[in-house]
mmCIF file with all atom_site columns, C-alpha atoms and ligand atoms in Angstrom:
data_model
loop_
_atom_site.group_PDB
_atom_site.id
_atom_site.type_symbol
_atom_site.label_atom_id
_atom_site.label_alt_id
_atom_site.label_comp_id
_atom_site.label_asym_id
_atom_site.label_entity_id
_atom_site.label_seq_id
_atom_site.pdbx_PDB_ins_code
_atom_site.Cartn_x
_atom_site.Cartn_y
_atom_site.Cartn_z
_atom_site.occupancy
_atom_site.B_iso_or_equiv
_atom_site.pdbx_formal_charge
_atom_site.auth_seq_id
_atom_site.auth_comp_id
_atom_site.auth_asym_id
_atom_site.auth_atom_id
_atom_site.pdbx_PDB_model_num
ATOM   1   C  CA  . MET A 1 1   ? -68.343 139.299 -168.356 1.00 48.00 ? 260 MET A CA  1
ATOM   2   C  CA  . PRO A 1 2   ? -70.581 142.273 -169.224 1.00 50.00 ? 261 PRO A CA  1
ATOM   3   C  CA  . PRO A 1 3   ? -69.055 144.740 -171.727 1.00 51.00 ? 262 PRO A CA  1
ATOM   4   C  CA  . THR A 1 4   ? -69.339 147.621 -169.228 1.00 59.00 ? 263 THR A CA  1
ATOM   5   C  CA  . ASP A 1 5   ? -67.000 145.814 -166.856 1.00 77.00 ? 264 ASP A CA  1
ATOM   6   C  CA  . VAL A 1 6   ? -63.929 147.835 -165.916 1.00 87.00 ? 265 VAL A CA  1
ATOM   7   C  CA  . GLN A 1 7   ? -61.014 145.860 -164.594 1.00 91.00 ? 266 GLN A CA  1
ATOM   8   C  CA  . LYS A 1 8   ? -57.940 147.253 -162.961 1.00 93.00 ? 267 LYS A CA  1
ATOM   9   C  CA  . ALA A 1 9   ? -54.281 146.336 -163.325 1.00 93.00 ? 268 ALA A CA  1
ATOM   10  C  CA  . PRO A 1 10  ? -51.172 147.958 -161.836 1.00 94.00 ? 269 PRO A CA  1
ATOM   11  C  CA  . CYS A 1 11  ? -48.905 150.202 -163.926 1.00 94.00 ? 270 CYS A CA  1
ATOM   12  C  CA  . THR A 1 12  ? -45.612 148.396 -164.598 1.00 88.00 ? 271 THR A CA  1
ATOM   13  C  CA  . TYR A 1 13  ? -43.698 151.581 -163.815 1.00 87.00 ? 272 TYR A CA  1
ATOM   14  C  CA  . CYS A 1 14  ? -45.415 153.397 -160.906 1.00 93.00 ? 273 CYS A CA  1
ATOM   15  C  CA  . ARG A 1 15  ? -47.643 150.511 -159.715 1.00 93.00 ? 274 ARG A CA  1
ATOM   16  C  CA  . SER A 1 16  ? -50.742 152.760 -159.554 1.00 95.00 ? 275 SER A CA  1
ATOM   17  C  CA  . GLU A 1 17  ? -53.989 151.068 -160.627 1.00 95.00 ? 276 GLU A CA  1
ATOM   18  C  CA  . ILE A 1 18  ? -55.044 151.637 -164.221 1.00 95.00 ? 277 ILE A CA  1
ATOM   19  C  CA  . ALA A 1 19  ? -58.715 151.165 -165.059 1.00 94.00 ? 278 ALA A CA  1
ATOM   20  C  CA  . VAL A 1 20  ? -59.066 149.094 -168.254 1.00 94.00 ? 279 VAL A CA  1
ATOM   21  C  CA  . PRO A 1 21  ? -62.591 149.267 -169.781 1.00 93.00 ? 280 PRO A CA  1
ATOM   22  C  CA  . ALA A 1 22  ? -63.905 146.098 -171.427 1.00 91.00 ? 281 ALA A CA  1
ATOM   23  C  CA  . GLN A 1 23  ? -63.641 147.550 -174.961 1.00 92.00 ? 282 GLN A CA  1
ATOM   24  C  CA  . TYR A 1 24  ? -59.853 147.436 -174.704 1.00 93.00 ? 283 TYR A CA  1
ATOM   25  C  CA  . ALA A 1 25  ? -58.931 144.184 -176.424 1.00 93.00 ? 284 ALA A CA  1
ATOM   26  C  CA  . HIS A 1 26  ? -55.814 142.073 -176.066 1.00 93.00 ? 285 HIS A CA  1
ATOM   27  C  CA  . GLY A 1 27  ? -52.858 144.034 -177.501 1.00 91.00 ? 286 GLY A CA  1
ATOM   28  C  CA  . ASP A 1 28  ? -54.568 147.433 -177.355 1.00 94.00 ? 287 ASP A CA  1
ATOM   29  C  CA  . HIS A 1 29  ? -52.547 150.346 -176.015 1.00 95.00 ? 288 HIS A CA  1
ATOM   30  C  CA  . ILE A 1 30  ? -53.476 152.159 -172.823 1.00 95.00 ? 289 ILE A CA  1
ATOM   31  C  CA  . LYS A 1 31  ? -51.664 154.922 -170.960 1.00 95.00 ? 290 LYS A CA  1
ATOM   32  C  CA  . CYS A 1 32  ? -51.085 155.151 -167.218 1.00 94.00 ? 291 CYS A CA  1
ATOM   33  C  CA  . GLY A 1 33  ? -53.068 158.113 -165.830 1.00 93.00 ? 292 GLY A CA  1
ATOM   34  C  CA  . SER A 1 34  ? -50.449 158.796 -163.169 1.00 94.00 ? 293 SER A CA  1
ATOM   35  C  CA  . CYS A 1 35  ? -47.078 158.583 -164.914 1.00 94.00 ? 294 CYS A CA  1
ATOM   36  C  CA  . GLY A 1 36  ? -48.049 158.455 -168.616 1.00 93.00 ? 295 GLY A CA  1
ATOM   37  C  CA  . THR A 1 37  ? -46.247 155.172 -169.329 1.00 92.00 ? 296 THR A CA  1
ATOM   38  C  CA  . LYS A 1 38  ? -47.751 153.409 -172.351 1.00 93.00 ? 297 LYS A CA  1
ATOM   39  C  CA  . HIS A 1 39  ? -48.896 149.837 -171.911 1.00 94.00 ? 298 HIS A CA  1
ATOM   40  C  CA  . LYS A 1 40  ? -50.350 147.003 -173.929 1.00 94.00 ? 299 LYS A CA  1
ATOM   41  C  CA  . VAL A 1 41  ? -53.356 145.116 -172.591 1.00 94.00 ? 300 VAL A CA  1
ATOM   42  C  CA  . VAL A 1 42  ? -52.850 141.414 -171.967 1.00 92.00 ? 301 VAL A CA  1
ATOM   43  C  CA  . ARG A 1 43  ? -56.055 139.424 -171.590 1.00 90.00 ? 302 ARG A CA  1
ATOM   44  C  CA  . GLY A 1 44  ? -55.102 135.983 -170.393 1.00 86.00 ? 303 GLY A CA  1
ATOM   45  C  CA  . ASP A 1 45  ? -56.403 134.174 -167.324 1.00 87.00 ? 304 ASP A CA  1
ATOM   46  C  CA  . ARG A 1 46  ? -56.496 137.593 -165.758 1.00 89.00 ? 305 ARG A CA  1
ATOM   47  C  CA  . LEU A 1 47  ? -56.012 141.127 -167.022 1.00 91.00 ? 306 LEU A CA  1
ATOM   48  C  CA  . ARG A 1 48  ? -52.438 142.357 -167.057 1.00 91.00 ? 307 ARG A CA  1
ATOM   49  C  CA  . LEU A 1 49  ? -50.539 145.303 -168.486 1.00 92.00 ? 308 LEU A CA  1
ATOM   50  C  CA  . VAL A 1 50  ? -47.094 145.154 -170.079 1.00 91.00 ? 309 VAL A CA  1
ATOM   51  C  CA  . LEU A 1 51  ? -44.942 147.992 -171.396 1.00 90.00 ? 310 LEU A CA  1
ATOM   52  C  CA  . ALA A 1 52  ? -45.866 149.024 -174.948 1.00 91.00 ? 311 ALA A CA  1
ATOM   53  C  CA  . ASP A 1 53  ? -42.334 150.038 -175.879 1.00 88.00 ? 312 ASP A CA  1
ATOM   54  C  CA  . ALA A 1 54  ? -39.531 147.728 -174.803 1.00 88.00 ? 313 ALA A CA  1
ATOM   55  C  CA  . ALA A 1 55  ? -36.759 149.981 -176.256 1.00 89.00 ? 314 ALA A CA  1
ATOM   56  C  CA  . PRO A 1 56  ? -36.083 151.918 -173.009 1.00 87.00 ? 315 PRO A CA  1
ATOM   57  C  CA  . LEU A 1 57  ? -35.997 148.561 -171.195 1.00 89.00 ? 316 LEU A CA  1
ATOM   58  C  CA  . ARG A 1 58  ? -33.405 147.253 -173.659 1.00 93.00 ? 317 ARG A CA  1
ATOM   59  C  CA  . ASP A 1 59  ? -31.305 150.394 -173.131 1.00 93.00 ? 318 ASP A CA  1
ATOM   60  C  CA  . ALA A 1 60  ? -31.605 149.924 -169.378 1.00 94.00 ? 319 ALA A CA  1
ATOM   61  C  CA  . LEU A 1 61  ? -30.599 146.276 -169.765 1.00 95.00 ? 320 LEU A CA  1
ATOM   62  C  CA  . VAL A 1 62  ? -27.446 147.224 -171.721 1.00 96.00 ? 321 VAL A CA  1
ATOM   63  C  CA  . GLN A 1 63  ? -26.499 149.647 -168.933 1.00 96.00 ? 322 GLN A CA  1
ATOM   64  C  CA  . ASN A 1 64  ? -27.352 147.014 -166.346 1.00 96.00 ? 323 ASN A CA  1
ATOM   65  C  CA  . ASP A 1 65  ? -25.111 144.442 -168.076 1.00 96.00 ? 324 ASP A CA  1
ATOM   66  C  CA  . GLN A 1 66  ? -22.247 146.960 -168.049 1.00 96.00 ? 325 GLN A CA  1
ATOM   67  C  CA  . LEU A 1 67  ? -22.837 147.643 -164.357 1.00 96.00 ? 326 LEU A CA  1
ATOM   68  C  CA  . VAL A 1 68  ? -22.820 143.907 -163.551 1.00 96.00 ? 327 VAL A CA  1
ATOM   69  C  CA  . THR A 1 69  ? -19.569 143.412 -165.501 1.00 96.00 ? 328 THR A CA  1
ATOM   70  C  CA  . ARG A 1 70  ? -17.950 146.391 -163.734 1.00 96.00 ? 329 ARG A CA  1
ATOM   71  C  CA  . LEU A 1 71  ? -19.047 145.208 -160.277 1.00 95.00 ? 330 LEU A CA  1
ATOM   72  C  CA  . GLU A 1 72  ? -17.817 141.659 -160.984 1.00 95.00 ? 331 GLU A CA  1
ATOM   73  C  CA  . ALA A 1 73  ? -14.398 143.065 -161.956 1.00 94.00 ? 332 ALA A CA  1
ATOM   74  C  CA  . GLU A 1 74  ? -14.286 145.309 -158.871 1.00 92.00 ? 333 GLU A CA  1
ATOM   75  C  CA  . LEU A 1 75  ? -15.218 142.405 -156.632 1.00 91.00 ? 334 LEU A CA  1
ATOM   76  C  CA  . ALA A 1 76  ? -12.521 140.167 -158.165 1.00 90.00 ? 335 ALA A CA  1
ATOM   77  C  CA  . HIS A 1 77  ? -10.020 143.023 -157.753 1.00 87.00 ? 336 HIS A CA  1
ATOM   78  C  CA  . ALA A 1 78  ? -10.997 143.574 -154.096 1.00 83.00 ? 337 ALA A CA  1
ATOM   79  C  CA  . ARG A 1 79  ? -10.708 139.837 -153.409 1.00 80.00 ? 338 ARG A CA  1
ATOM   80  C  CA  . GLY A 1 80  ? -7.185  139.739 -154.873 1.00 76.00 ? 339 GLY A CA  1
ATOM   81  C  CA  . SER A 1 81  ? -5.466  142.973 -153.876 1.00 67.00 ? 340 SER A CA  1
ATOM   82  C  CA  . PHE A 1 82  ? -6.616  143.388 -150.266 1.00 54.00 ? 341 PHE A CA  1
ATOM   83  C  CA  . GLY A 1 83  ? -6.066  139.691 -149.670 1.00 52.00 ? 342 GLY A CA  1
ATOM   84  C  CA  . LEU A 1 84  ? -2.394  139.940 -150.674 1.00 51.00 ? 343 LEU A CA  1
ATOM   85  C  CA  . GLY A 1 85  ? -1.916  142.929 -148.359 1.00 54.00 ? 344 GLY A CA  1
ATOM   86  C  CA  . ALA A 1 86  ? -3.480  141.194 -145.365 1.00 56.00 ? 345 ALA A CA  1
ATOM   87  C  CA  . ASN A 1 87  ? -1.561  137.960 -146.043 1.00 60.00 ? 346 ASN A CA  1
ATOM   88  C  CA  . GLY A 1 88  ? 1.694   139.887 -146.310 1.00 62.00 ? 347 GLY A CA  1
ATOM   89  C  CA  . VAL A 1 89  ? 1.161   141.413 -142.878 1.00 62.00 ? 348 VAL A CA  1
ATOM   90  C  CA  . GLY A 1 90  ? 0.212   137.995 -141.472 1.00 66.00 ? 349 GLY A CA  1
ATOM   91  C  CA  . ILE A 1 91  ? 3.436   136.459 -142.827 1.00 66.00 ? 350 ILE A CA  1
ATOM   92  C  CA  . ALA A 1 92  ? 5.481   139.312 -141.306 1.00 65.00 ? 351 ALA A CA  1
ATOM   93  C  CA  . VAL A 1 93  ? 3.934   138.609 -137.889 1.00 66.00 ? 352 VAL A CA  1
ATOM   94  C  CA  . ILE A 1 94  ? 4.660   134.875 -138.139 1.00 70.00 ? 353 ILE A CA  1
ATOM   95  C  CA  . PHE A 1 95  ? 8.229   135.604 -139.226 1.00 68.00 ? 354 PHE A CA  1
ATOM   96  C  CA  . ALA A 1 96  ? 8.762   137.966 -136.240 1.00 65.00 ? 355 ALA A CA  1
ATOM   97  C  CA  . LEU A 1 97  ? 7.380   135.395 -133.772 1.00 68.00 ? 356 LEU A CA  1
ATOM   98  C  CA  . TYR A 1 98  ? 9.523   132.654 -135.357 1.00 70.00 ? 357 TYR A CA  1
ATOM   99  C  CA  . GLN A 1 99  ? 12.636  134.809 -134.927 1.00 67.00 ? 358 GLN A CA  1
ATOM   100 C  CA  . VAL A 1 100 ? 11.866  135.219 -131.208 1.00 65.00 ? 359 VAL A CA  1
ATOM   101 C  CA  . ALA A 1 101 ? 11.014  131.538 -130.662 1.00 70.00 ? 360 ALA A CA  1
ATOM   102 C  CA  . MET A 1 102 ? 14.220  130.347 -132.355 1.00 69.00 ? 361 MET A CA  1
ATOM   103 C  CA  . LYS A 1 103 ? 16.458  132.564 -130.212 1.00 64.00 ? 362 LYS A CA  1
ATOM   104 C  CA  . ASP A 1 104 ? 17.938  130.391 -127.447 1.00 58.00 ? 363 ASP A CA  1
ATOM   105 C  CA  . ALA A 1 105 ? 19.639  133.258 -125.630 1.00 50.00 ? 364 ALA A CA  1
ATOM   106 C  CA  . PRO A 1 106 ? 19.216  133.229 -121.831 1.00 52.00 ? 365 PRO A CA  1
ATOM   107 C  CA  . LEU A 1 107 ? 16.392  135.350 -120.480 1.00 51.00 ? 366 LEU A CA  1
ATOM   108 C  CA  . GLY A 1 108 ? 18.025  138.675 -119.921 1.00 58.00 ? 367 GLY A CA  1
ATOM   109 C  CA  . LYS A 1 109 ? 17.061  142.274 -119.958 1.00 64.00 ? 368 LYS A CA  1
ATOM   110 C  CA  . ALA A 1 110 ? 18.069  142.601 -123.610 1.00 66.00 ? 369 ALA A CA  1
ATOM   111 C  CA  . LEU A 1 111 ? 15.838  139.722 -124.743 1.00 61.00 ? 370 LEU A CA  1
ATOM   112 C  CA  . LEU A 1 112 ? 12.978  140.989 -122.602 1.00 64.00 ? 371 LEU A CA  1
ATOM   113 C  CA  . VAL A 1 113 ? 13.216  144.418 -124.200 1.00 70.00 ? 372 VAL A CA  1
ATOM   114 C  CA  . GLU A 1 114 ? 13.415  142.786 -127.600 1.00 70.00 ? 373 GLU A CA  1
ATOM   115 C  CA  . ALA A 1 115 ? 10.428  140.544 -126.850 1.00 67.00 ? 374 ALA A CA  1
ATOM   116 C  CA  . VAL A 1 116 ? 8.396   143.510 -125.706 1.00 69.00 ? 375 VAL A CA  1
ATOM   117 C  CA  . GLY A 1 117 ? 9.416   145.344 -128.827 1.00 74.00 ? 376 GLY A CA  1
ATOM   118 C  CA  . VAL A 1 118 ? 8.380   142.407 -131.014 1.00 70.00 ? 377 VAL A CA  1
ATOM   119 C  CA  . ALA A 1 119 ? 5.098   142.117 -129.112 1.00 71.00 ? 378 ALA A CA  1
ATOM   120 C  CA  . VAL A 1 120 ? 4.337   145.774 -129.701 1.00 74.00 ? 379 VAL A CA  1
ATOM   121 C  CA  . VAL A 1 121 ? 5.276   145.542 -133.362 1.00 75.00 ? 380 VAL A CA  1
ATOM   122 C  CA  . SER A 1 122 ? 3.309   142.293 -133.733 1.00 72.00 ? 381 SER A CA  1
ATOM   123 C  CA  . GLY A 1 123 ? 0.338   143.976 -132.073 1.00 74.00 ? 382 GLY A CA  1
ATOM   124 C  CA  . ILE A 1 124 ? 0.515   146.865 -134.503 1.00 77.00 ? 383 ILE A CA  1
ATOM   125 C  CA  . LEU A 1 125 ? 0.904   144.483 -137.433 1.00 76.00 ? 384 LEU A CA  1
ATOM   126 C  CA  . LEU A 1 126 ? -2.007  142.342 -136.222 1.00 74.00 ? 385 LEU A CA  1
ATOM   127 C  CA  . GLU A 1 127 ? -4.101  145.478 -135.853 1.00 76.00 ? 386 GLU A CA  1
ATOM   128 C  CA  . ALA A 1 128 ? -3.141  146.450 -139.387 1.00 77.00 ? 387 ALA A CA  1
ATOM   129 C  CA  . ALA A 1 129 ? -3.985  142.942 -140.645 1.00 75.00 ? 388 ALA A CA  1
ATOM   130 C  CA  . ASN A 1 130 ? -7.289  143.090 -138.813 1.00 75.00 ? 389 ASN A CA  1
ATOM   131 C  CA  . TYR A 1 131 ? -7.985  146.528 -140.241 1.00 78.00 ? 390 TYR A CA  1
ATOM   132 C  CA  . LEU A 1 132 ? -7.123  145.389 -143.762 1.00 77.00 ? 391 LEU A CA  1
ATOM   133 C  CA  . PHE A 1 133 ? -9.243  142.283 -143.312 1.00 79.00 ? 392 PHE A CA  1
ATOM   134 C  CA  . LEU A 1 134 ? -12.238 144.293 -142.076 1.00 82.00 ? 393 LEU A CA  1
ATOM   135 C  CA  . ALA A 1 135 ? -11.794 146.907 -144.796 1.00 82.00 ? 394 ALA A CA  1
ATOM   136 C  CA  . LYS A 1 136 ? -11.628 144.128 -147.388 1.00 82.00 ? 395 LYS A CA  1
ATOM   137 C  CA  . ARG A 1 137 ? -14.703 142.450 -145.970 1.00 85.00 ? 396 ARG A CA  1
ATOM   138 C  CA  . GLN A 1 138 ? -16.621 145.728 -145.956 1.00 89.00 ? 397 GLN A CA  1
ATOM   139 C  CA  . VAL A 1 139 ? -15.704 146.499 -149.563 1.00 89.00 ? 398 VAL A CA  1
ATOM   140 C  CA  . MET A 1 140 ? -16.582 142.947 -150.620 1.00 90.00 ? 399 MET A CA  1
ATOM   141 C  CA  . THR A 1 141 ? -19.866 142.998 -148.712 1.00 93.00 ? 400 THR A CA  1
ATOM   142 C  CA  . ARG A 1 142 ? -20.812 146.302 -150.341 1.00 95.00 ? 401 ARG A CA  1
ATOM   143 C  CA  . LEU A 1 143 ? -19.802 145.136 -153.832 1.00 94.00 ? 402 LEU A CA  1
ATOM   144 C  CA  . SER A 1 144 ? -21.594 141.800 -153.371 1.00 95.00 ? 403 SER A CA  1
ATOM   145 C  CA  . ALA A 1 145 ? -24.774 143.600 -152.318 1.00 96.00 ? 404 ALA A CA  1
ATOM   146 C  CA  . GLU A 1 146 ? -24.569 145.995 -155.291 1.00 97.00 ? 405 GLU A CA  1
ATOM   147 C  CA  . LEU A 1 147 ? -23.893 143.092 -157.648 1.00 96.00 ? 406 LEU A CA  1
ATOM   148 C  CA  . GLU A 1 148 ? -26.831 141.121 -156.251 1.00 96.00 ? 407 GLU A CA  1
ATOM   149 C  CA  . GLU A 1 149 ? -29.060 144.171 -156.690 1.00 97.00 ? 408 GLU A CA  1
ATOM   150 C  CA  . ALA A 1 150 ? -27.849 144.773 -160.262 1.00 96.00 ? 409 ALA A CA  1
ATOM   151 C  CA  . ARG A 1 151 ? -28.392 141.103 -161.201 1.00 97.00 ? 410 ARG A CA  1
ATOM   152 C  CA  . THR A 1 152 ? -31.911 141.149 -159.742 1.00 96.00 ? 411 THR A CA  1
ATOM   153 C  CA  . GLU A 1 153 ? -32.651 144.356 -161.641 1.00 96.00 ? 412 GLU A CA  1
ATOM   154 C  CA  . GLY A 1 154 ? -31.332 142.742 -164.846 1.00 96.00 ? 413 GLY A CA  1
ATOM   155 C  CA  . MET A 1 155 ? -33.543 139.702 -164.270 1.00 96.00 ? 414 MET A CA  1
ATOM   156 C  CA  . HIS A 1 156 ? -36.611 141.942 -163.856 1.00 93.00 ? 415 HIS A CA  1
ATOM   157 C  CA  . LEU A 1 157 ? -35.701 143.904 -166.999 1.00 93.00 ? 416 LEU A CA  1
ATOM   158 C  CA  . ARG A 1 158 ? -35.324 140.703 -169.062 1.00 94.00 ? 417 ARG A CA  1
ATOM   159 C  CA  . GLN A 1 159 ? -38.658 139.443 -167.756 1.00 92.00 ? 418 GLN A CA  1
ATOM   160 C  CA  . LYS A 1 160 ? -40.403 142.747 -168.622 1.00 88.00 ? 419 LYS A CA  1
ATOM   161 C  CA  . ILE A 1 161 ? -38.864 142.741 -172.125 1.00 91.00 ? 420 ILE A CA  1
ATOM   162 C  CA  . ARG A 1 162 ? -40.035 139.141 -172.715 1.00 90.00 ? 421 ARG A CA  1
ATOM   163 C  CA  . GLU A 1 163 ? -43.551 140.061 -171.529 1.00 86.00 ? 422 GLU A CA  1
ATOM   164 C  CA  . ALA A 1 164 ? -43.647 143.192 -173.706 1.00 86.00 ? 423 ALA A CA  1
ATOM   165 C  CA  . GLU A 1 165 ? -42.509 141.260 -176.784 1.00 85.00 ? 424 GLU A CA  1
ATOM   166 C  CA  . ARG A 1 166 ? -44.984 138.414 -176.308 1.00 82.00 ? 425 ARG A CA  1
ATOM   167 C  CA  . VAL A 1 167 ? -48.087 140.583 -176.883 1.00 78.00 ? 426 VAL A CA  1
HETATM 168 ZN ZN1 . ZN  B 2 .   ? -47.781 154.608 -164.015 1.00 63.01 ? 142 ZN  B ZN1 1
#
């Protein structure tokens, strides 16, 4: 390629195009005109830019690891605690229905009133179980999404650090 050739590569931070004149050799430093992030020039099959200083990335990775650990613990906690609550309510409902089914008293007004009472209580308990189940699912869905995001971010950080250290 002619020495006057100016190639462009995206900034690793703000993604804006950085013009890299031909006199910039492999490993030379160049700054992003938009955000000021310092890069190193990588001349391989095609021109690329990697971060010049991987230290902030390493700091970010440490924080990211802590976040992942915290989210994993929160998710495990949510799975355990809410589950016990919902199961407890479920068992109470089954126990109430069992009590009614095992009663062989003749169908009278008293049993009818009792059955209605149990039905109402069961309904409330089932609603509570349903509510707990939904609340648990929502918390777990949110935590899973955050964890997924944090792991992806960590993967990107590790990749950027490897790229920065290779030059
Ligand atoms: Zn930039």
